[in-house]
GROMACS .gro file of C-alpha atoms in nm:
model
  333
    1MET     CA    1   0.003  -0.003  -0.011
    2ARG     CA    2   0.113   0.354  -0.090
    3PHE     CA    3   0.168   0.630   0.173
    4VAL     CA    4   0.128   0.971   0.042
    5ALA     CA    5   0.262   1.239   0.281
    6SER     CA    6   0.054   1.548   0.311
    7ILE     CA    7   0.290   1.853   0.335
    8THR     CA    8   0.098   2.173   0.257
    9ARG     CA    9   0.332   2.384   0.471
   10GLU     CA   10   0.549   2.676   0.473
   11PRO     CA   11   0.870   2.655   0.288
   12ASP     CA   12   1.097   2.665   0.600
   13LYS     CA   13   0.889   2.392   0.739
   14ILE     CA   14   0.912   2.166   0.430
   15ARG     CA   15   1.298   2.232   0.429
   16LYS     CA   16   1.314   2.143   0.801
   17LEU     CA   17   1.127   1.813   0.744
   18LEU     CA   18   1.384   1.704   0.480
   19ARG     CA   19   1.684   1.822   0.691
   20LEU     CA   20   1.564   1.613   0.997
   21TRP     CA   21   1.483   1.309   0.795
   22ALA     CA   22   1.840   1.327   0.623
   23GLU     CA   23   1.970   1.373   0.974
   24GLY     CA   24   1.819   1.044   1.096
   25GLY     CA   25   2.007   0.840   0.838
   26ASP     CA   26   1.695   0.634   0.723
   27LYS     CA   27   1.754   0.535   0.356
   28ARG     CA   28   1.364   0.505   0.300
   29ASN     CA   29   1.214   0.805   0.132
   30PRO     CA   30   0.878   0.903   0.317
   31PHE     CA   31   0.830   1.173   0.071
   32ALA     CA   32   0.845   0.979  -0.256
   33HIS     CA   33   0.479   1.064  -0.292
   34VAL     CA   34   0.347   1.380  -0.145
   35LEU     CA   35  -0.009   1.553  -0.149
   36ILE     CA   36  -0.042   1.927  -0.137
   37THR     CA   37  -0.341   2.173  -0.162
   38PRO     CA   38  -0.215   2.409  -0.418
   39LEU     CA   39  -0.482   2.695  -0.341
   40PHE     CA   40  -0.352   2.697   0.025
   41ILE     CA   41   0.027   2.642  -0.026
   42HIS     CA   42   0.285   2.911  -0.025
   43PRO     CA   43   0.403   2.985  -0.372
   44ARG     CA   44   0.776   2.922  -0.262
   45SER     CA   45   0.674   2.590  -0.107
   46LEU     CA   46   0.512   2.512  -0.455
   47ALA     CA   47   0.826   2.585  -0.614
   48ILE     CA   48   1.010   2.344  -0.374
   49ILE     CA   49   0.789   2.065  -0.452
   50ARG     CA   50   0.812   2.125  -0.833
   51ASP     CA   51   1.198   2.144  -0.805
   52MET     CA   52   1.197   1.808  -0.593
   53ARG     CA   53   0.978   1.644  -0.860
   54GLY     CA   54   1.200   1.764  -1.128
   55ALA     CA   55   1.514   1.638  -0.957
   56GLY     CA   56   1.349   1.274  -0.880
   57GLN     CA   57   1.348   1.336  -0.516
   58ILE     CA   58   0.967   1.304  -0.539
   59GLU     CA   59   0.814   1.035  -0.749
   60GLN     CA   60   0.466   1.167  -0.767
   61VAL     CA   61   0.282   1.484  -0.671
   62TYR     CA   62  -0.095   1.465  -0.585
   63PHE     CA   63  -0.276   1.801  -0.617
   64ASP     CA   64  -0.571   1.802  -0.362
   65SER     CA   65  -0.873   1.990  -0.420
   66GLY     CA   66  -0.893   2.179  -0.086
   67GLY     CA   67  -1.224   2.002   0.031
   68TYR     CA   68  -1.086   2.004   0.379
   69PHE     CA   69  -1.054   2.385   0.374
   70VAL     CA   70  -1.417   2.415   0.260
   71GLN     CA   71  -1.494   2.179   0.551
   72MET     CA   72  -1.309   2.413   0.794
   73GLY     CA   73  -1.487   2.720   0.649
   74ARG     CA   74  -1.179   2.864   0.484
   75ILE     CA   75  -1.306   2.885   0.140
   76ASP     CA   76  -1.654   2.853  -0.034
   77TYR     CA   77  -1.698   2.525  -0.240
   78TYR     CA   78  -1.806   2.692  -0.559
   79GLU     CA   79  -1.520   2.952  -0.525
   80MET     CA   80  -1.278   2.661  -0.469
   81TYR     CA   81  -1.408   2.495  -0.786
   82TRP     CA   82  -1.329   2.802  -1.007
   83GLN     CA   83  -0.972   2.873  -0.839
   84LEU     CA   84  -0.878   2.490  -0.874
   85LEU     CA   85  -0.983   2.486  -1.236
   86GLN     CA   86  -0.754   2.792  -1.329
   87PHE     CA   87  -0.470   2.630  -1.124
   88TYR     CA   88  -0.497   2.284  -1.300
   89ARG     CA   89  -0.513   2.442  -1.655
   90ALA     CA   90  -0.184   2.649  -1.574
   91ASN     CA   91   0.002   2.357  -1.390
   92GLU     CA   92   0.021   2.042  -1.603
   93TRP     CA   93   0.326   1.896  -1.426
   94GLY     CA   94   0.150   1.718  -1.150
   95ASP     CA   95   0.079   1.352  -1.148
   96TRP     CA   96  -0.265   1.341  -0.979
   97TYR     CA   97  -0.536   1.583  -0.980
   98VAL     CA   98  -0.817   1.543  -0.725
   99LEU     CA   99  -1.166   1.694  -0.841
  100PRO     CA  100  -1.356   1.946  -0.619
  101ASP     CA  101  -1.529   1.751  -0.336
  102TYR     CA  102  -1.782   1.882  -0.084
  103VAL     CA  103  -1.707   1.694   0.241
  104PRO     CA  104  -2.006   1.591   0.463
  105SER     CA  105  -1.950   1.615   0.833
  106SER     CA  106  -2.081   1.371   1.101
  107SER     CA  107  -2.291   1.647   1.224
  108ASP     CA  108  -2.487   1.688   0.893
  109ASP     CA  109  -2.830   1.595   0.854
  110LEU     CA  110  -2.954   1.349   0.594
  111ASP     CA  111  -3.056   1.615   0.358
  112THR     CA  112  -2.738   1.823   0.387
  113VAL     CA  113  -2.526   1.507   0.331
  114TRP     CA  114  -2.720   1.414   0.008
  115PHE     CA  115  -2.683   1.776  -0.120
  116LYS     CA  116  -2.300   1.749  -0.059
  117VAL     CA  117  -2.278   1.406  -0.229
  118GLN     CA  118  -2.477   1.523  -0.513
  119GLU     CA  119  -2.276   1.833  -0.575
  120THR     CA  120  -1.949   1.653  -0.545
  121ALA     CA  121  -2.064   1.406  -0.797
  122GLN     CA  122  -2.216   1.627  -1.037
  123LEU     CA  123  -1.970   1.910  -1.030
  124SER     CA  124  -1.671   1.661  -1.042
  125TRP     CA  125  -1.816   1.515  -1.360
  126GLN     CA  126  -1.860   1.895  -1.511
  127PHE     CA  127  -1.495   1.986  -1.372
  128TYR     CA  128  -1.357   1.671  -1.546
  129HIS     CA  129  -1.501   1.787  -1.887
  130GLU     CA  130  -1.352   2.122  -1.819
  131MET     CA  131  -0.995   2.006  -1.758
  132PRO     CA  132  -0.751   1.981  -2.030
  133ILE     CA  133  -0.785   1.673  -2.219
  134SER     CA  134  -0.421   1.586  -2.120
  135LEU     CA  135  -0.507   1.574  -1.758
  136ARG     CA  136  -0.819   1.372  -1.758
  137GLU     CA  137  -0.648   1.033  -1.711
  138ARG     CA  138  -0.490   1.182  -1.399
  139ALA     CA  139  -0.798   1.280  -1.240
  140ILE     CA  140  -0.924   1.153  -0.909
  141PRO     CA  141  -1.291   1.189  -0.828
  142VAL     CA  142  -1.399   1.155  -0.490
  143VAL     CA  143  -1.681   0.931  -0.340
  144HIS     CA  144  -1.867   1.075  -0.058
  145GLY     CA  145  -2.159   0.940   0.145
  146HIS     CA  146  -2.272   0.815   0.480
  147SER     CA  147  -2.451   0.519   0.311
  148LEU     CA  148  -2.398   0.271   0.059
  149GLU     CA  149  -2.685   0.430  -0.164
  150GLN     CA  150  -2.489   0.756  -0.144
  151VAL     CA  151  -2.169   0.586  -0.235
  152GLU     CA  152  -2.322   0.397  -0.520
  153TYR     CA  153  -2.476   0.740  -0.655
  154CYS     CA  154  -2.112   0.874  -0.684
  155LEU     CA  155  -1.993   0.558  -0.870
  156GLU     CA  156  -2.291   0.591  -1.122
  157VAL     CA  157  -2.199   0.939  -1.206
  158TYR     CA  158  -1.835   0.856  -1.245
  159THR     CA  159  -1.892   0.538  -1.468
  160GLU     CA  160  -1.820   0.714  -1.798
  161LEU     CA  161  -1.516   0.898  -1.687
  162ASP     CA  162  -1.177   0.753  -1.806
  163ILE     CA  163  -0.991   0.740  -1.475
  164GLN     CA  164  -0.732   0.528  -1.315
  165GLN     CA  165  -0.806   0.621  -0.944
  166ILE     CA  166  -1.121   0.689  -0.724
  167GLY     CA  167  -1.084   0.859  -0.372
  168PHE     CA  168  -1.289   0.819  -0.068
  169GLY     CA  169  -1.315   1.094   0.190
  170SER     CA  170  -1.636   1.038   0.392
  171PHE     CA  171  -1.491   0.936   0.716
  172GLY     CA  172  -1.624   1.030   1.053
  173THR     CA  173  -1.563   1.386   1.162
  174GLY     CA  174  -1.467   1.518   1.489
  175GLY     CA  175  -1.262   1.791   1.691
  176LYS     CA  176  -1.267   2.157   1.635
  177GLY     CA  177  -1.449   2.253   1.311
  178ASN     CA  178  -1.495   1.866   1.229
  179GLY     CA  179  -1.129   1.877   1.124
  180VAL     CA  180  -1.038   1.532   1.256
  181ASN     CA  181  -1.116   1.222   1.041
  182THR     CA  182  -1.188   0.873   1.209
  183LEU     CA  183  -1.244   0.554   1.063
  184THR     CA  184  -1.595   0.448   1.148
  185PRO     CA  185  -1.750   0.087   1.069
  186GLN     CA  186  -1.971   0.245   0.797
  187ALA     CA  187  -1.684   0.417   0.628
  188LEU     CA  188  -1.478   0.088   0.643
  189SER     CA  189  -1.776  -0.098   0.481
  190SER     CA  190  -1.797   0.180   0.212
  191LEU     CA  191  -1.437   0.144   0.154
  192SER     CA  192  -1.458  -0.243   0.126
  193LEU     CA  193  -1.748  -0.204  -0.126
  194LEU     CA  194  -1.556   0.040  -0.322
  195SER     CA  195  -1.256  -0.192  -0.355
  196ASP     CA  196  -1.455  -0.491  -0.443
  197LEU     CA  197  -1.634  -0.295  -0.719
  198LEU     CA  198  -1.349  -0.104  -0.876
  199THR     CA  199  -1.058  -0.361  -0.845
  200GLN     CA  200  -1.261  -0.566  -1.101
  201GLN     CA  201  -1.241  -0.267  -1.334
  202GLY     CA  202  -0.875  -0.204  -1.273
  203ILE     CA  203  -0.939   0.114  -1.079
  204ARG     CA  204  -0.742   0.192  -0.760
  205VAL     CA  205  -0.878   0.340  -0.432
  206HIS     CA  206  -0.724   0.613  -0.239
  207ALA     CA  207  -0.831   0.701   0.104
  208PHE     CA  208  -0.806   1.071   0.208
  209GLY     CA  209  -0.697   1.197   0.546
  210VAL     CA  210  -0.658   0.889   0.756
  211GLY     CA  211  -0.344   0.709   0.854
  212THR     CA  212  -0.278   0.593   1.211
  213PRO     CA  213  -0.093   0.260   1.251
  214PRO     CA  214  -0.419   0.038   1.330
  215VAL     CA  215  -0.606   0.222   1.044
  216ILE     CA  216  -0.332   0.151   0.801
  217TYR     CA  217  -0.371  -0.210   0.863
  218LEU     CA  218  -0.758  -0.199   0.805
  219LEU     CA  219  -0.714  -0.005   0.484
  220ASP     CA  220  -0.481  -0.257   0.361
  221ARG     CA  221  -0.721  -0.539   0.454
  222VAL     CA  222  -1.017  -0.383   0.258
  223GLY     CA  223  -0.799  -0.344  -0.056
  224VAL     CA  224  -0.709   0.035  -0.059
  225TYR     CA  225  -0.439   0.117  -0.277
  226SER     CA  226  -0.304   0.445  -0.124
  227PHE     CA  227  -0.375   0.682   0.155
  228ASP     CA  228  -0.255   1.023   0.267
  229SER     CA  229  -0.210   1.162   0.609
  230VAL     CA  230  -0.091   1.459   0.805
  231GLY     CA  231  -0.165   1.285   1.125
  232TRP     CA  232   0.197   1.199   1.199
  233MET     CA  233   0.256   1.574   1.220
  234LYS     CA  234  -0.062   1.678   1.393
  235THR     CA  235  -0.032   1.401   1.655
  236ALA     CA  236   0.314   1.501   1.748
  237GLY     CA  237   0.185   1.864   1.802
  238PHE     CA  238  -0.061   1.727   2.037
  239GLY     CA  239   0.209   1.553   2.238
  240LYS     CA  240   0.132   1.209   2.101
  241ILE     CA  241   0.350   0.951   1.949
  242TYR     CA  242   0.273   0.622   1.731
  243MET     CA  243   0.397   0.286   1.756
  244PRO     CA  244   0.355   0.020   1.479
  245LEU     CA  245  -0.003  -0.124   1.477
  246VAL     CA  246  -0.083   0.082   1.818
  247ARG     CA  247  -0.305   0.383   1.879
  248ALA     CA  248  -0.151   0.715   1.953
  249TYR     CA  249  -0.042   0.770   2.303
  250ASN     CA  250   0.038   1.107   2.484
  251ILE     CA  251   0.389   1.116   2.632
  252THR     CA  252   0.408   1.495   2.726
  253TYR     CA  253   0.243   1.426   3.072
  254ASP     CA  254   0.256   1.145   3.334
  255ASP     CA  255  -0.109   1.143   3.446
  256PRO     CA  256  -0.262   0.788   3.472
  257THR     CA  257  -0.607   0.932   3.445
  258ALA     CA  258  -0.515   1.089   3.103
  259ARG     CA  259  -0.375   0.769   2.966
  260GLY     CA  260  -0.027   0.921   2.944
  261LEU     CA  261   0.261   0.694   2.847
  262THR     CA  262   0.541   0.649   3.090
  263GLU     CA  263   0.895   0.566   2.976
  264GLU     CA  264   0.870   0.216   3.125
  265ARG     CA  265   0.556   0.152   2.923
  266PHE     CA  266   0.721   0.310   2.596
  267ASN     CA  267   1.013   0.057   2.628
  268ILE     CA  268   0.761  -0.219   2.666
  269LEU     CA  269   0.601  -0.115   2.341
  270LYS     CA  270   0.919  -0.071   2.167
  271ALA     CA  271   1.008  -0.443   2.247
  272ALA     CA  272   0.661  -0.572   2.163
  273THR     CA  273   0.658  -0.399   1.811
  274GLY     CA  274   1.026  -0.426   1.737
  275HIS     CA  275   1.031  -0.056   1.670
  276SER     CA  276   1.366   0.161   1.697
  277CYS     CA  277   1.451   0.469   1.522
  278TYR     CA  278   1.713   0.754   1.552
  279PHE     CA  279   1.419   0.987   1.671
  280CYS     CA  280   1.310   0.791   1.980
  281ARG     CA  281   1.663   0.691   2.111
  282SER     CA  282   1.604   0.938   2.406
  283PHE     CA  283   1.267   0.927   2.570
  284ASP     CA  284   1.326   1.253   2.738
  285ARG     CA  285   1.404   1.427   2.422
  286LEU     CA  286   1.096   1.274   2.276
  287VAL     CA  287   0.874   1.422   2.551
  288ARG     CA  288   1.050   1.765   2.508
  289GLU     CA  289   1.059   1.808   2.130
  290ARG     CA  290   0.783   1.813   1.908
  291ASP     CA  291   0.994   1.768   1.595
  292LEU     CA  292   1.138   1.434   1.722
  293ARG     CA  293   0.782   1.310   1.794
  294MET     CA  294   0.687   1.416   1.445
  295MET     CA  295   0.982   1.232   1.269
  296HIS     CA  296   0.940   0.927   1.493
  297ASN     CA  297   0.574   0.906   1.390
  298LEU     CA  298   0.665   0.929   1.029
  299THR     CA  299   0.910   0.638   1.075
  300VAL     CA  300   0.654   0.427   1.253
  301ILE     CA  301   0.412   0.475   0.939
  302LEU     CA  302   0.690   0.331   0.702
  303ASP     CA  303   0.750   0.045   0.965
  304THR     CA  304   0.389  -0.033   0.985
  305LEU     CA  305   0.363  -0.052   0.608
  306GLU     CA  306   0.653  -0.304   0.605
  307VAL     CA  307   0.490  -0.546   0.858
  308LEU     CA  308   0.124  -0.568   0.721
  309ASP     CA  309   0.167  -0.921   0.618
  310SER     CA  310   0.345  -1.034   0.947
  311ASP     CA  311   0.208  -1.293   1.156
  312ALA     CA  312   0.246  -1.074   1.450
  313VAL     CA  313  -0.019  -0.806   1.322
  314LEU     CA  314  -0.334  -0.943   1.479
  315PRO     CA  315  -0.186  -1.045   1.814
  316LEU     CA  316  -0.045  -0.680   1.844
  317LEU     CA  317  -0.385  -0.525   1.751
  318GLN     CA  318  -0.561  -0.750   1.999
  319VAL     CA  319  -0.347  -0.652   2.275
  320TYR     CA  320  -0.286  -0.272   2.204
  321SER     CA  321  -0.566  -0.183   1.973
  322PRO     CA  322  -0.869  -0.434   2.042
  323GLN     CA  323  -1.128  -0.204   1.890
  324TYR     CA  324  -0.940  -0.212   1.564
  325ALA     CA  325  -0.903  -0.594   1.584
  326ARG     CA  326  -1.287  -0.635   1.628
  327LEU     CA  327  -1.331  -0.395   1.346
  328ALA     CA  328  -1.117  -0.601   1.114
  329GLU     CA  329  -1.280  -0.915   1.210
  330GLU     CA  330  -1.623  -0.774   1.133
  331VAL     CA  331  -1.536  -0.634   0.791
  332MET     CA  332  -1.358  -0.946   0.673
  333GLN     CA  333  -1.679  -1.176   0.768
   0.00000   0.00000   0.00000
């Protein structure tokens, strides 16, 4: 399964990410595939990404629509549509182009969800036909919906489009402004249906905005081809760390009532998962330094991808992430 790093950040932040990874000495490249939101990225950051793509440091660039920023109230959906179309017409150097999507939130009522689903499907169809012909085979329309009926509606609209990938973005939402995606049983069922239907047609499925270690396993089990995430970065900012196939734990406070992770427990998790990286050699520094937590989390994502077929996966899930183990069993039945 392919990891796509979401890095819509300021130029100095992008350079810092690259410098920190090089400092760690890991020969893997977590930035081989990156996703950026062109309407909300600094022009100098865009230039850095383009230069890296040209130099072969980045293999593929995904241009995201900006649906998340509509969800957060940063831009109107129809204004996003127009600005995105102009950007795509002027920038044909990308590898994948996400079509404009209107993200339903968990707090939307049924009528609102149906409205956003229909707008996403119909206007994505229209947008596709307004794109340069040379870009159409690189378009990624997005399926939304809180029910299988809504998912199937999107697929019917996209049937005639000549595409290689379809994205799914209707995960559970929570947090401030509904800005945090969570993998609900319904979303996992929808992904499973999408994968079953589209694999037969040779179309890949991409999952937008989710990527904690246990979720990576579930995405892989239902046949998702790729996923993007900025969670490794955001989680670090909240004082939390990942471990392979283990939910996030907060390490910046030692409060048993808040489920904080002690150094002793951390070392137990390292031994159980077999994880060790340059960035987590010192627990004290990991507690103090957000950058180390961020890069440690990035390393854990790569480690998780490498052990998905291991016999140790389910035992680890059952012990450390039992709710995800149950969800895996349910969707596989």
